[in-house]
CSV table of C-alpha atoms in Angstrom, one decimal:
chain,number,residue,atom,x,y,z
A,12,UNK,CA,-21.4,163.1,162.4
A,13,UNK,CA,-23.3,161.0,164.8
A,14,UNK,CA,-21.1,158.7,167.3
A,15,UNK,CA,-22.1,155.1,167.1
A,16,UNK,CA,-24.7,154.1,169.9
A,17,UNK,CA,-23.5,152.4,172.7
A,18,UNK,CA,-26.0,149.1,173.3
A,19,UNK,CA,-25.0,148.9,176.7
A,20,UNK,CA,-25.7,152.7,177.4
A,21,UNK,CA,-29.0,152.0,176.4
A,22,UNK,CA,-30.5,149.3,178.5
A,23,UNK,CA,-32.5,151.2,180.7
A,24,UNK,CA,-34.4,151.6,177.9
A,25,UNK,CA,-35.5,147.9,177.3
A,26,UNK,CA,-38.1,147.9,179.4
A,27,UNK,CA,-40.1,151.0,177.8
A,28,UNK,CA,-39.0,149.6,173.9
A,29,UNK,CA,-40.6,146.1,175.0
A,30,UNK,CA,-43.4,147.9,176.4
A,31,UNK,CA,-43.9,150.1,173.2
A,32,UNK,CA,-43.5,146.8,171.1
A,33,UNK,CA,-46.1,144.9,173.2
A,34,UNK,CA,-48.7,148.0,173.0
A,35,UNK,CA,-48.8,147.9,168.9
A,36,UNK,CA,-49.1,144.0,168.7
A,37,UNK,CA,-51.9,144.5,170.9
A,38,UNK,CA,-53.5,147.3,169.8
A,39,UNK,CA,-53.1,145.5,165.9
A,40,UNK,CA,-54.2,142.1,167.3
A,41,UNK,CA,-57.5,143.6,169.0
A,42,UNK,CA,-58.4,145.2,165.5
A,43,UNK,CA,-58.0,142.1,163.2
A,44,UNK,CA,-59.4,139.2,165.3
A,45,UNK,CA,-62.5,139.8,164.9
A,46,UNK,CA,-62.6,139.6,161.4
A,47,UNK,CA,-60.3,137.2,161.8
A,48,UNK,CA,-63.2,134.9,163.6
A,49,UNK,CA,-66.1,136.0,161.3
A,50,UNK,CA,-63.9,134.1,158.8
A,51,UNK,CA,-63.8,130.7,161.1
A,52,UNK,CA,-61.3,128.8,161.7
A,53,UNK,CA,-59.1,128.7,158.4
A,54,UNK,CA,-59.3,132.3,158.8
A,55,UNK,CA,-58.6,132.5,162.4
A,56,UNK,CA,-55.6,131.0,161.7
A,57,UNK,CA,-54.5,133.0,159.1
A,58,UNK,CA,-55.1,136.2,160.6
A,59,UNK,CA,-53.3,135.5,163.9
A,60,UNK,CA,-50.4,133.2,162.1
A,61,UNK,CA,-49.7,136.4,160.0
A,62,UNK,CA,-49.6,138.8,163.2
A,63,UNK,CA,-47.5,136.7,165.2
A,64,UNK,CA,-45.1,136.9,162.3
A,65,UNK,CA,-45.4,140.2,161.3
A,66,UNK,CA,-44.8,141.2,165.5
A,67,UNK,CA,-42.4,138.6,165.6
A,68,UNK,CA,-43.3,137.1,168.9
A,69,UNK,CA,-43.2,133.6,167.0
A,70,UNK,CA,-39.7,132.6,169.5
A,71,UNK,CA,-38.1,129.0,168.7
A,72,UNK,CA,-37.5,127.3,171.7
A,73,UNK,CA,-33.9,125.8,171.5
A,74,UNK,CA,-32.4,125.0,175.1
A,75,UNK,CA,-28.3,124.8,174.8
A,76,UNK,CA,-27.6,125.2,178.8
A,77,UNK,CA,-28.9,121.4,179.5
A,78,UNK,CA,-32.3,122.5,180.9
A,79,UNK,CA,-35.1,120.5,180.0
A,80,UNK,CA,-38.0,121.9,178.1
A,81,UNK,CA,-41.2,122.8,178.7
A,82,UNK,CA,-44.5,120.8,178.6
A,83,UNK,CA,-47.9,121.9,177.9
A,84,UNK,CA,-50.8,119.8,178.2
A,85,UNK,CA,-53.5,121.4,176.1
A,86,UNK,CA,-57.3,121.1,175.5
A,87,UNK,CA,-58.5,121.4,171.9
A,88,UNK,CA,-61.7,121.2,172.8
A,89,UNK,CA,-65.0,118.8,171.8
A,90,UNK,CA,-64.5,118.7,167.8
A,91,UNK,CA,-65.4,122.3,166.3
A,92,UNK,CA,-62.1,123.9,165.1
A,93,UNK,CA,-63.4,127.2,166.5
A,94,UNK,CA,-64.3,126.4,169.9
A,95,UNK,CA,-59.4,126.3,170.1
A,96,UNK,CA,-58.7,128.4,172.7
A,97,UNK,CA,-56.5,131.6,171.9
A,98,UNK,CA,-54.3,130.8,174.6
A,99,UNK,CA,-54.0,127.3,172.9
A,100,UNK,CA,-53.4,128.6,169.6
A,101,UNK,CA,-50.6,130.9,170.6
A,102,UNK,CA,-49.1,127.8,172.1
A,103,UNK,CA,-49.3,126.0,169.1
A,104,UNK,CA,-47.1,128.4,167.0
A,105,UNK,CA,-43.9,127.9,169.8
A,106,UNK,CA,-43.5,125.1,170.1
A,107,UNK,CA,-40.6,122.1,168.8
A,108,UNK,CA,-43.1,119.3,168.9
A,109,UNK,CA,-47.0,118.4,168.6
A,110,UNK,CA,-47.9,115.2,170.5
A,111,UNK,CA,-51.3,114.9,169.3
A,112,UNK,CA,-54.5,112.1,170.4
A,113,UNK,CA,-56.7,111.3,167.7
A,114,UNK,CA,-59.8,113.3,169.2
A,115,UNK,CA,-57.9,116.6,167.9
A,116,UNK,CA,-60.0,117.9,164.7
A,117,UNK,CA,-57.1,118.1,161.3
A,118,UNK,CA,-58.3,121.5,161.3
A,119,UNK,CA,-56.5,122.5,164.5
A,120,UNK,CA,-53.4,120.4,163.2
A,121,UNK,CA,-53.8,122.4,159.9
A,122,UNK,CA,-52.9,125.5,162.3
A,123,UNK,CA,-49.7,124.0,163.5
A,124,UNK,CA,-46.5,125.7,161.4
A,125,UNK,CA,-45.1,123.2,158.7
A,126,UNK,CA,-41.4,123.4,160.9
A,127,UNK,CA,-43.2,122.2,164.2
A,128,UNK,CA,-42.7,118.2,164.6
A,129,UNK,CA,-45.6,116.3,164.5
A,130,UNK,CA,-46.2,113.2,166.9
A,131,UNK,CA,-49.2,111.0,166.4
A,132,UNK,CA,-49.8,109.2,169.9
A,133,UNK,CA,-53.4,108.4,169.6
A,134,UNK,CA,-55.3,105.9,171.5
A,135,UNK,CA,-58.8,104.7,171.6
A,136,UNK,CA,-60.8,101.4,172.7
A,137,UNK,CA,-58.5,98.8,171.2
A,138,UNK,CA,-56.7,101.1,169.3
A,139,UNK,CA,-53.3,102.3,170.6
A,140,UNK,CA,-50.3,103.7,168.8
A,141,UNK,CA,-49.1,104.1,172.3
A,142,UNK,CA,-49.6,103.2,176.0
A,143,UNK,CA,-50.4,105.7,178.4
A,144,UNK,CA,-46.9,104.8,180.0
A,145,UNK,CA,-45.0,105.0,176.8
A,146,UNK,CA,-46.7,108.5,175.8
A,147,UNK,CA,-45.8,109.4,179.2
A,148,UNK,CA,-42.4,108.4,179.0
A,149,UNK,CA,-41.9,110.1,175.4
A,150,UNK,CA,-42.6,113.8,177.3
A,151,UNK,CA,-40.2,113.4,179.3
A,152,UNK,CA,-37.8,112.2,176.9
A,153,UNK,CA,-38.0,114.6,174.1
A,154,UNK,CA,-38.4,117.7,177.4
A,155,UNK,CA,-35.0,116.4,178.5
A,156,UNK,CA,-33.7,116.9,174.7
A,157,UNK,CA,-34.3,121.0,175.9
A,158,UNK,CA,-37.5,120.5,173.4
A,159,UNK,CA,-40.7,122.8,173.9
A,160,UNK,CA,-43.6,120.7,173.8
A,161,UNK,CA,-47.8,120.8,173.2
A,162,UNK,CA,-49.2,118.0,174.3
A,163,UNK,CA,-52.8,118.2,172.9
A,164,UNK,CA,-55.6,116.2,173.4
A,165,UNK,CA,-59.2,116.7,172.9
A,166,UNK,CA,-62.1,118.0,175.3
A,167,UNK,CA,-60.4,119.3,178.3
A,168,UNK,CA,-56.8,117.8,179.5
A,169,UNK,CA,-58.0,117.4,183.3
A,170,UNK,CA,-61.1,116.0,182.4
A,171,UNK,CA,-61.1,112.3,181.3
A,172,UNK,CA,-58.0,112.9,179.7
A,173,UNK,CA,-55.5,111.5,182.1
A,174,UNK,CA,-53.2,114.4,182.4
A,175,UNK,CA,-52.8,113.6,186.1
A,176,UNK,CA,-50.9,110.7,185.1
A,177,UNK,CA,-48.6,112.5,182.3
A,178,UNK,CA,-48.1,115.5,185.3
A,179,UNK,CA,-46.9,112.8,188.0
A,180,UNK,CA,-44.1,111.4,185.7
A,181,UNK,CA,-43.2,115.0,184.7
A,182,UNK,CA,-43.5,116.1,188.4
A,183,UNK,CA,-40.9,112.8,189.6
A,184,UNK,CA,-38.7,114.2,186.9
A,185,UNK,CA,-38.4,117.6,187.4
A,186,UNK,CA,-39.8,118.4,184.0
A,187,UNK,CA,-42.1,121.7,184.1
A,188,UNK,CA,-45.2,121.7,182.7
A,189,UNK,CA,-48.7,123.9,182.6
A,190,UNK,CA,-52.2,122.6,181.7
A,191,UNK,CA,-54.0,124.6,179.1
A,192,UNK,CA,-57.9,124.2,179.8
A,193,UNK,CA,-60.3,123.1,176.2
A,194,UNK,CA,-63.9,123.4,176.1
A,195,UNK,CA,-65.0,119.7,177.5
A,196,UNK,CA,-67.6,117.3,175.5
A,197,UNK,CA,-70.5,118.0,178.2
A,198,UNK,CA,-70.2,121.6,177.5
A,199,UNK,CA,-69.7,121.3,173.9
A,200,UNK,CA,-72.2,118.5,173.5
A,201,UNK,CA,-75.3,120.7,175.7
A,202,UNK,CA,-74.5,123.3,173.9
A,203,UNK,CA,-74.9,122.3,170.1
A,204,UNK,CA,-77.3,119.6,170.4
A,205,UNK,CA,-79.2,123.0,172.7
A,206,UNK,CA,-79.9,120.9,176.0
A,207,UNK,CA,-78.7,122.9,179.0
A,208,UNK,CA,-76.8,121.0,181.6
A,209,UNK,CA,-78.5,122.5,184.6
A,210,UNK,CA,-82.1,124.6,184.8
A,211,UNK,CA,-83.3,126.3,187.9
A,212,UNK,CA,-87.0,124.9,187.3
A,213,UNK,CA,-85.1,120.7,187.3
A,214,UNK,CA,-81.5,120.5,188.1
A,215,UNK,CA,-79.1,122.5,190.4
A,216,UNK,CA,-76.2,120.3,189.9
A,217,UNK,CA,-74.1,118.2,187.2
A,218,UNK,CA,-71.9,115.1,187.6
A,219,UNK,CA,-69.6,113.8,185.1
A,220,UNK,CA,-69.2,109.9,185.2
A,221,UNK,CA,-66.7,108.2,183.1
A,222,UNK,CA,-68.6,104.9,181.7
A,223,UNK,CA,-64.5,103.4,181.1
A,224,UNK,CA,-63.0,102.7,183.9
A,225,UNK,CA,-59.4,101.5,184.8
A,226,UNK,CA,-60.6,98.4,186.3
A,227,UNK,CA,-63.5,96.9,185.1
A,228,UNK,CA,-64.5,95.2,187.9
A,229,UNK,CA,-65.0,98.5,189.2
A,230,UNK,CA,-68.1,100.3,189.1
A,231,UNK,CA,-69.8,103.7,189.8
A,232,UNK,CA,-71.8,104.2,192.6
A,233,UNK,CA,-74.9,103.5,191.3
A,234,UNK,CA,-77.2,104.3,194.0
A,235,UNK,CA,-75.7,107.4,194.6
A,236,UNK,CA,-76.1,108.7,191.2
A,237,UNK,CA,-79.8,107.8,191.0
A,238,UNK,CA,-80.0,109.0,194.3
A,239,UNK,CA,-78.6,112.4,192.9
A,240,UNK,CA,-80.7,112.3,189.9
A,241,UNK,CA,-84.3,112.1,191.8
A,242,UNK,CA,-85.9,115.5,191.8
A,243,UNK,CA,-87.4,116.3,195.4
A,244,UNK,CA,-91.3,116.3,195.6
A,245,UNK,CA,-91.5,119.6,193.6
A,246,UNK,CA,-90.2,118.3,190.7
A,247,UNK,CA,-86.8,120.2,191.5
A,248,UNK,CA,-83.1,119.9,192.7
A,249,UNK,CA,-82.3,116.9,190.5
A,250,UNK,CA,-78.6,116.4,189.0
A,251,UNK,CA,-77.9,116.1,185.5
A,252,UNK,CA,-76.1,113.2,184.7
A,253,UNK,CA,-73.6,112.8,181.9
A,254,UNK,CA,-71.6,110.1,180.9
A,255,UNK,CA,-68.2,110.2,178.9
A,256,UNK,CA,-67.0,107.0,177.1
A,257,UNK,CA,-70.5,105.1,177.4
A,258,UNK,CA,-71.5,104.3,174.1
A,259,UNK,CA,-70.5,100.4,173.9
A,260,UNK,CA,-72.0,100.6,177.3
A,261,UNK,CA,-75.2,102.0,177.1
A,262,UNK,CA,-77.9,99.0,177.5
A,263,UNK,CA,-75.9,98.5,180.9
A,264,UNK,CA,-75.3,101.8,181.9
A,265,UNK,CA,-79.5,102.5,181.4
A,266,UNK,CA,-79.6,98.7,183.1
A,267,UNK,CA,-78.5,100.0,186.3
A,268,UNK,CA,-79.5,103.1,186.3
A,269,UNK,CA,-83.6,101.6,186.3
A,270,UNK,CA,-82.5,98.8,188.6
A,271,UNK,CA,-81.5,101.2,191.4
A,272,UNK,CA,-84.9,103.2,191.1
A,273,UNK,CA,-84.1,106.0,187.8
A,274,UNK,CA,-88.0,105.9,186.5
A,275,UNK,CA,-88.0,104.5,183.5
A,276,UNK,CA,-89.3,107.6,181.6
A,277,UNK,CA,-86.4,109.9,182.5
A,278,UNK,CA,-85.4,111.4,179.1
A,279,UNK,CA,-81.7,110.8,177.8
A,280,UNK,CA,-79.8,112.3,175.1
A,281,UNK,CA,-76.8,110.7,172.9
A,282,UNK,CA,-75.0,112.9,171.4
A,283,UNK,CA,-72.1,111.9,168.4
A,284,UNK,CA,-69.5,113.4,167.3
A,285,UNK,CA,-70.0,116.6,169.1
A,286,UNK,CA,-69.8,120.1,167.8
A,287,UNK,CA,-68.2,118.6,164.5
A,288,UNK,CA,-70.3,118.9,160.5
A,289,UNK,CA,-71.0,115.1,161.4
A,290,UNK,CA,-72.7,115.8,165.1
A,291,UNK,CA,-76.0,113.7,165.9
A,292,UNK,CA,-78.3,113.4,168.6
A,293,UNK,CA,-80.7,110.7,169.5
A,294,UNK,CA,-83.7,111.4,171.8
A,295,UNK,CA,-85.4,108.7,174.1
A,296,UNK,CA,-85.9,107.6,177.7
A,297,UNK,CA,-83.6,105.4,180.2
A,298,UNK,CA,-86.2,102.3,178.9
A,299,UNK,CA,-85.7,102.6,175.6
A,300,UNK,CA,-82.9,104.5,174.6
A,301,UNK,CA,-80.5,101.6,173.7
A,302,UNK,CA,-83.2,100.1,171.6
A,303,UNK,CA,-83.3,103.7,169.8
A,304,UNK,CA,-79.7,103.7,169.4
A,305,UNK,CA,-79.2,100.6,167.2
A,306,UNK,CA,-81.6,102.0,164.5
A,307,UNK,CA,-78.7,104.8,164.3
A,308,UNK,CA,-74.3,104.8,162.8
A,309,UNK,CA,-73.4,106.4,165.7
A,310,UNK,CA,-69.5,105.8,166.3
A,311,UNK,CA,-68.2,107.7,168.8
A,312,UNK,CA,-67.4,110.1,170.6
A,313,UNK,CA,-70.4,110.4,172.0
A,314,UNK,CA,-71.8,111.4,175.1
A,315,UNK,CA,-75.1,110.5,177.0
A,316,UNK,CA,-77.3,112.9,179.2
A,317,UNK,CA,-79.5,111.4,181.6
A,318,UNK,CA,-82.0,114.2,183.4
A,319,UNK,CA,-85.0,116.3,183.1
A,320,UNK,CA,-83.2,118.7,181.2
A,321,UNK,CA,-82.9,116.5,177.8
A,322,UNK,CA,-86.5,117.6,178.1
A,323,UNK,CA,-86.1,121.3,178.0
A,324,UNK,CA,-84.0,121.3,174.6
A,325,UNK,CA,-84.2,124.1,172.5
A,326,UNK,CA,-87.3,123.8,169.7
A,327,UNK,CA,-85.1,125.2,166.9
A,328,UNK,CA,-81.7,124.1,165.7
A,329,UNK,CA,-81.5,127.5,163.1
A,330,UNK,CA,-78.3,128.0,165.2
A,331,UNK,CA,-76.6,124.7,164.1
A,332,UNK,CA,-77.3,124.9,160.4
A,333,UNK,CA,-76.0,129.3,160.8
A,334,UNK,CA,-72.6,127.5,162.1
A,335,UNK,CA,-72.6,124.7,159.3
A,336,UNK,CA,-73.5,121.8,161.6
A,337,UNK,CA,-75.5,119.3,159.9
A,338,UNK,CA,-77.7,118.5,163.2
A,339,UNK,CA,-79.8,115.9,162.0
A,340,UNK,CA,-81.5,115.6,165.6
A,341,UNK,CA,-83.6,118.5,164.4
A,342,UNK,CA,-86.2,116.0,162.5
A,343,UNK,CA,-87.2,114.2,165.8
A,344,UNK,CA,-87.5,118.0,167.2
A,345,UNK,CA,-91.1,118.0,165.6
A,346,UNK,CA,-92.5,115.1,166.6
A,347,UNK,CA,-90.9,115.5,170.3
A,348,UNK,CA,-94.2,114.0,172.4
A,349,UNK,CA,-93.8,110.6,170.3
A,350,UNK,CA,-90.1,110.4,171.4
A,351,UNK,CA,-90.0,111.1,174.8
A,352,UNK,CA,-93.9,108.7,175.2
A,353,UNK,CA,-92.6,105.8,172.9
């Protein structure tokens, strides 16, 4: 008869069991995610919600010993369910709570587990559930409860998403916290609408410019981004401009940009509701892009390139209507020469 196993004669073996343990998720994971993806996003989540379960790596964060929890600020990225990190998606399944803006695509929040708590504190251009001080002050609340928390917002969390502000009040209370990077709108935004952000033949650089500012007596530095945006006497070594925020501002945004010296024919892109089945993108120059605009239900998001490179967009859209996006940019594609000379 076998004696009963001593636990404690054993834990020199934890270490190899975890490691064993660790090896087969792995080695399972690698072998269904890609199916999982060919699938998209419903099946994505499927596929990895089931693993996580079946390996058990699904922990409930419950603190008893007074510590607080942990925050995570996370990017969900520009819109498209599939462009969720898998880092972000792990996250998503461990934690207590979900405080959520209301950029995040229902498909992501369709992801979350039916136990996990659910906090709508969404705030747009005179639309706020919440103040930035009162979301802030709720993360450090519920962390101090011993709660795990995912604080997800759209784009990219250090990127016009004001998680330096959320990190400081977390920081002066001792609360820990990591920042999960998310595909931002200019990248998502180039990408689908097929405009690249920088070109060897017209633009080295980018800048990002935030068209909503704290103060709005402020203002950007106009000259210096016009400056930036000039090409050099070969046509070269410009800067792509794109602006976050700027769609209630574009007639003085394109206003400013002509009265420090853009040419007026510099080609500019608006793109809405990046990356998402409702994504649009209207075509035109700094002189008469606002005008094109109002012929158009563009809501926002949106995001406006300024540069050359609107220019060299990509001829076909085939791509967009393989992924399911409804680009409806792609009937001004053909008749190009009229947008960018009107």
């Amino acid at each position: 008869m076998n004696s009963p196993l001593n636990v404690f004669s054993q834990v020199n073996l934890l270490p190899q069991l975890c490691s064993q343990i660790f090896s087969q998720f792995a080695s399972h994971w690698l072998k269904v995610t890609p199916s999982a993806f060919t699938r998209g996003a419903k099946g994505l989540n499927s596929g990895l919600r089931t693993d996580l379960k079946k390996f058990n790596v699904v922990n409930r964060h419950k603190n008893t010993d007074g510590k607080p929890g942990h925050v995570h600020l996370i990017g969900s990225g520009p819109g498209d369910a599939e462009l969720l990190t898998v880092k972000a998606y792990r996250l998503l399944q461990s934690v207590d709570v979900v405080m959520y803006d209301w950029l995040v695509n229902p498909e992501i929040l369709d992801m979350i587990p039916p136990h996990v708590e659910r906090r709508f504190v969404g705030k747009k251009c005179g639309e706020h559930s919440m103040t930035q001080i009162e979301i802030s002050e709720l993360l450090v609340s519920v962390a101090k409860e011993g709660k795990t928390i995912a604080r997800l917002k759209g784009g990219d969390p250090a990127i016009f998403a004001r998680a330096a502000e959320e990190c400081d009040l977390l920081t002066r209370n001792h609360i820990p916290f990591s920042i999960v990077p998310g595909i931002t709108a200019a990248s998502g935004a180039s990408a689908y609408a097929g405009i690249p952000l920088t070109h060897r033949d017209c633009a080295q650089s980018v800048r990002f410019i935030t068209a909503h500012l704290k103060d709005p007596a402020l203002q950007p530095d106009w000259q210096s981004l016009v400056t930036g945006a000039m090409p050099d006497a070969q046509g070269k070594n410009a800067e792509t401009l794109v602006f976050y925020m700027g769609l209630r501002r574009i007639e003085s945004i394109m206003q400013q940009l002509q009265a420090h010296g853009l040419p007026m024919d510099m080609p500019v892109a608006i793109i809405d509701k990046a990356t998402s089945t409702q994504q649009q993108v209207c075509i035109g120059q700094v002189k008469n892009i606002a005008q094109r605009i109002h012929s158009r239900h563009f809501t926002g998001p949106a995001l406006i390139i300024v540069g050359e490179v609107v220019s060299k967009r990509q001829k076909v859209v085939s791509y967009h209507q393989q992924d399911g996006l409804q680009c409806t940019a792609h009937n001004e594609l053909s008749n190009a020469a009229t947008n960018f000379a009107g």
